PDB file of C-alpha atoms in Angstrom:
ATOM      1  CA  MET A   1      96.764 105.067  89.354  1.00  0.00           C
ATOM      2  CA  ASN A   2      99.595 107.554  88.927  1.00  0.00           C
ATOM      3  CA  GLU A   3     102.857 106.408  90.470  1.00  0.00           C
ATOM      4  CA  VAL A   4     106.243 107.912  91.082  1.00  0.00           C
ATOM      5  CA  ALA A   5     109.472 105.914  91.178  1.00  0.00           C
ATOM      6  CA  LEU A   6     111.516 106.311  94.365  1.00  0.00           C
ATOM      7  CA  THR A   7     115.013 105.156  95.238  1.00  0.00           C
ATOM      8  CA  VAL A   8     115.648 104.349  98.885  1.00  0.00           C
ATOM      9  CA  ASN A   9     118.978 103.513 100.520  1.00  0.00           C
ATOM     10  CA  LEU A  10     118.665 100.683 103.027  1.00  0.00           C
ATOM     11  CA  PRO A  11     121.121  98.859 105.259  1.00  0.00           C
ATOM     12  CA  VAL A  12     122.187  95.567 103.634  1.00  0.00           C
ATOM     13  CA  VAL A  13     120.594  93.589 106.488  1.00  0.00           C
ATOM     14  CA  ALA A  14     117.206  95.254 105.921  1.00  0.00           C
ATOM     15  CA  PHE A  15     117.463  94.647 102.158  1.00  0.00           C
ATOM     16  CA  GLU A  16     118.272  90.977 102.738  1.00  0.00           C
ATOM     17  CA  GLN A  17     115.322  90.599 105.123  1.00  0.00           C
ATOM     18  CA  LEU A  18     112.967  92.180 102.613  1.00  0.00           C
ATOM     19  CA  GLN A  19     114.324  89.983  99.830  1.00  0.00           C
ATOM     20  CA  CYS A  20     113.810  86.880 101.984  1.00  0.00           C
ATOM     21  CA  VAL A  21     110.187  87.841 102.712  1.00  0.00           C
ATOM     22  CA  ALA A  22     109.575  88.587  99.009  1.00  0.00           C
ATOM     23  CA  ASP A  23     111.016  85.188  98.067  1.00  0.00           C
ATOM     24  CA  GLN A  24     108.877  83.398 100.673  1.00  0.00           C
ATOM     25  CA  GLN A  25     105.757  85.123  99.383  1.00  0.00           C
ATOM     26  CA  HIS A  26     106.716  84.577  95.714  1.00  0.00           C
ATOM     27  CA  ARG A  27     106.534  88.327  95.089  1.00  0.00           C
ATOM     28  CA  GLY A  28     108.771  90.904  93.572  1.00  0.00           C
ATOM     29  CA  LEU A  29     110.743  93.006  96.024  1.00  0.00           C
ATOM     30  CA  PRO A  30     109.402  96.338  94.672  1.00  0.00           C
ATOM     31  CA  ASP A  31     105.808  95.122  95.100  1.00  0.00           C
ATOM     32  CA  LEU A  32     106.478  93.985  98.657  1.00  0.00           C
ATOM     33  CA  VAL A  33     108.147  97.276  99.642  1.00  0.00           C
ATOM     34  CA  ARG A  34     105.370  99.286  98.002  1.00  0.00           C
ATOM     35  CA  ASP A  35     102.694  97.376  99.925  1.00  0.00           C
ATOM     36  CA  LEU A  36     104.580  97.729 103.209  1.00  0.00           C
ATOM     37  CA  VAL A  37     104.873 101.491 102.743  1.00  0.00           C
ATOM     38  CA  LEU A  38     101.206 101.871 101.769  1.00  0.00           C
ATOM     39  CA  GLN A  39     100.126  99.848 104.824  1.00  0.00           C
ATOM     40  CA  GLU A  40     101.886 102.301 107.121  1.00  0.00           C
ATOM     41  CA  LEU A  41     100.381 105.470 105.682  1.00  0.00           C
ATOM     42  CA  PRO A  42      97.641 107.122 107.692  1.00  0.00           C
ATOM     43  CA  GLY A  43      94.225 107.209 106.152  1.00  0.00           C
ATOM     44  CA  SER A  44      92.214 104.313 107.458  1.00  0.00           C
ATOM     45  CA  PRO A  45      91.472 104.138 111.165  1.00  0.00           C
ATOM     46  CA  PRO A  46      93.298 101.302 112.895  1.00  0.00           C
ATOM     47  CA  LEU A  47      91.375  98.132 113.600  1.00  0.00           C
ATOM     48  CA  PRO A  48      90.704  97.145 117.197  1.00  0.00           C
ATOM     49  CA  GLN A  49      93.701  95.335 118.677  1.00  0.00           C
ATOM     50  CA  ASP A  50      91.890  91.985 119.000  1.00  0.00           C
ATOM     51  CA  VAL A  51      90.906  92.107 115.322  1.00  0.00           C
ATOM     52  CA  GLU A  52      94.471  93.006 114.280  1.00  0.00           C
ATOM     53  CA  ALA A  53      95.786  90.092 116.356  1.00  0.00           C
ATOM     54  CA  GLU A  54      93.274  87.650 114.876  1.00  0.00           C
ATOM     55  CA  LEU A  55      94.019  88.672 111.286  1.00  0.00           C
ATOM     56  CA  ALA A  56      97.790  88.613 111.887  1.00  0.00           C
ATOM     57  CA  SER A  57      97.488  85.036 113.205  1.00  0.00           C
ATOM     58  CA  TYR A  58      96.228  83.863 109.825  1.00  0.00           C
ATOM     59  CA  ALA A  59      99.816  83.821 108.535  1.00  0.00           C
ATOM     60  CA  SER A  60     100.429  80.728 110.695  1.00  0.00           C
ATOM     61  CA  PHE A  61      97.249  78.888 109.707  1.00  0.00           C
ATOM     62  CA  PRO A  62      97.445  75.814 107.445  1.00  0.00           C
ATOM     63  CA  ASP A  63      96.134  76.223 103.918  1.00  0.00           C
ATOM     64  CA  ASP A  64      93.054  74.033 104.442  1.00  0.00           C
ATOM     65  CA  LEU A  65      91.856  76.215 107.330  1.00  0.00           C
ATOM     66  CA  LEU A  66      92.498  79.366 105.255  1.00  0.00           C
ATOM     67  CA  TRP A  67      90.360  77.931 102.447  1.00  0.00           C
ATOM     68  CA  VAL A  68      87.518  77.303 104.898  1.00  0.00           C
ATOM     69  CA  LEU A  69      87.778  80.910 106.145  1.00  0.00           C
ATOM     70  CA  ALA A  70      88.071  82.330 102.620  1.00  0.00           C
ATOM     71  CA  ARG A  71      84.852  80.573 101.628  1.00  0.00           C
ATOM     72  CA  SER A  72      82.874  81.260 104.802  1.00  0.00           C
ATOM     73  CA  THR A  73      79.474  82.958 104.724  1.00  0.00           C
ATOM     74  CA  LEU A  74      76.749  83.862 107.153  1.00  0.00           C
ATOM     75  CA  SER A  75      74.388  81.007 107.827  1.00  0.00           C
ATOM     76  CA  GLN A  76      71.266  80.787 105.665  1.00  0.00           C
ATOM     77  CA  LEU A  77      69.203  81.792 108.704  1.00  0.00           C
ATOM     78  CA  GLN A  78      71.369  84.883 109.332  1.00  0.00           C
ATOM     79  CA  GLN A  79      71.254  85.858 105.655  1.00  0.00           C
ATOM     80  CA  HIS A  80      67.460  85.600 105.520  1.00  0.00           C
ATOM     81  CA  GLU A  81      67.017  87.444 108.819  1.00  0.00           C
ATOM     82  CA  LEU A  82      69.285  90.296 107.714  1.00  0.00           C
ATOM     83  CA  ALA A  83      67.513  90.561 104.360  1.00  0.00           C
ATOM     84  CA  ARG A  84      64.117  90.591 106.075  1.00  0.00           C
ATOM     85  CA  LEU A  85      65.166  93.287 108.552  1.00  0.00           C
ATOM     86  CA  SER A  86      66.642  95.375 105.746  1.00  0.00           C
ATOM     87  CA  ARG A  87      63.401  95.118 103.742  1.00  0.00           C
ATOM     88  CA  GLU A  88      61.304  96.003 106.755  1.00  0.00           C
ATOM     89  CA  ALA A  89      63.570  98.973 107.565  1.00  0.00           C
ATOM     90  CA  GLN A  90      62.747 100.401 104.138  1.00  0.00           C
ATOM     91  CA  GLN A  91      59.029 100.095 104.813  1.00  0.00           C
ATOM     92  CA  ARG A  92      58.826 101.180 108.455  1.00  0.00           C
ATOM     93  CA  THR A  93      60.871 102.178 111.460  1.00  0.00           C
ATOM     94  CA  LEU A  94      62.347  99.131 113.161  1.00  0.00           C
ATOM     95  CA  THR A  95      61.861  98.606 116.872  1.00  0.00           C
ATOM     96  CA  ASP A  96      64.882  99.033 119.140  1.00  0.00           C
ATOM     97  CA  VAL A  97      65.176  95.256 119.434  1.00  0.00           C
ATOM     98  CA  GLU A  98      65.000  94.827 115.646  1.00  0.00           C
ATOM     99  CA  ARG A  99      67.565  97.596 115.073  1.00  0.00           C
ATOM    100  CA  ALA A 100      69.912  96.008 117.599  1.00  0.00           C
ATOM    101  CA  ARG A 101      69.533  92.612 115.909  1.00  0.00           C
ATOM    102  CA  GLN A 102      70.081  94.148 112.476  1.00  0.00           C
ATOM    103  CA  GLN A 103      73.270  95.822 113.727  1.00  0.00           C
ATOM    104  CA  GLU A 104      74.407  92.536 115.284  1.00  0.00           C
ATOM    105  CA  LEU A 105      73.966  90.782 111.933  1.00  0.00           C
ATOM    106  CA  VAL A 106      75.708  93.579 110.029  1.00  0.00           C
ATOM    107  CA  ASP A 107      78.621  93.373 112.454  1.00  0.00           C
ATOM    108  CA  ALA A 108      78.810  89.593 111.971  1.00  0.00           C
ATOM    109  CA  TYR A 109      78.763  90.143 108.194  1.00  0.00           C
ATOM    110  CA  ASP A 110      81.568  92.724 108.429  1.00  0.00           C
ATOM    111  CA  ARG A 111      83.703  90.353 110.555  1.00  0.00           C
ATOM    112  CA  MET A 112      83.078  87.520 108.106  1.00  0.00           C
ATOM    113  CA  LEU A 113      84.173  89.732 105.183  1.00  0.00           C
ATOM    114  CA  MET A 114      87.366  90.747 106.989  1.00  0.00           C
ATOM    115  CA  ARG A 115      88.173  87.124 107.737  1.00  0.00           C
ATOM    116  CA  ARG A 116      87.499  86.092 104.140  1.00  0.00           C
ATOM    117  CA  ALA A 117      89.640  88.900 102.771  1.00  0.00           C
ATOM    118  CA  GLN A 118      92.575  88.172 105.103  1.00  0.00           C
ATOM    119  CA  ALA A 119      92.439  84.449 104.421  1.00  0.00           C
ATOM    120  CA  ALA A 120      92.366  85.088 100.664  1.00  0.00           C
ATOM    121  CA  LEU A 121      95.309  87.475 100.992  1.00  0.00           C
ATOM    122  CA  VAL A 122      97.404  84.892 102.854  1.00  0.00           C
ATOM    123  CA  LEU A 123      96.495  82.214 100.286  1.00  0.00           C
ATOM    124  CA  LYS A 124      97.504  84.573  97.483  1.00  0.00           C
ATOM    125  CA  THR A 125     100.869  85.301  99.130  1.00  0.00           C
ATOM    126  CA  ARG A 126     101.390  81.526  99.341  1.00  0.00           C
ATOM    127  CA  GLY A 127     101.119  81.309  95.585  1.00  0.00           C
ATOM    128  CA  TYR A 128      97.497  80.336  95.036  1.00  0.00           C
ATOM    129  CA  ASP A 129      95.838  81.815  91.970  1.00  0.00           C
ATOM    130  CA  LEU A 130      92.701  83.649  93.070  1.00  0.00           C
ATOM    131  CA  SER A 131      92.184  85.541  89.808  1.00  0.00           C
ATOM    132  CA  ASN A 132      89.126  83.372  89.137  1.00  0.00           C
ATOM    133  CA  LEU A 133      86.896  84.286  92.064  1.00  0.00           C
ATOM    134  CA  THR A 134      84.805  81.129  91.703  1.00  0.00           C
ATOM    135  CA  VAL A 135      87.530  79.304  93.647  1.00  0.00           C
ATOM    136  CA  LEU A 136      86.386  81.261  96.684  1.00  0.00           C
ATOM    137  CA  ARG A 137      82.826  80.010  96.382  1.00  0.00           C
ATOM    138  CA  GLY A 138      83.739  76.474  97.365  1.00  0.00           C
ATOM    139  CA  SER A 139      81.526  73.543  96.607  1.00  0.00           C
TER     140      SER A 139
END
């Protein structure tokens, strides 16, 4: 990715707050500021308010709960049902009930992925090494 260096003048209080957050997250100040700026840029539609609130609450969760969330999956039954409906959708037109169920399962999968990603992000900011993705598979 191409990047451009930028110098920004901040009030001392703001700088100290940013430095404190960077220290708490074991991150460099430039990386923290870069991520904060990129988060505020338009581009992706905002998440629904309830989803934003849920994901923001993860910062206060204990590590053991975050690990459970980071390793969560759909149940075996849900996985098999979604796979079956997807196969059948390639072979024929699904009924309205089947399409609704498929969408329900896809929505559950999307929510699970968001939860996993947010939990992993919080764990990473707490200093856990997630570079080996097998740690997210659990036992």
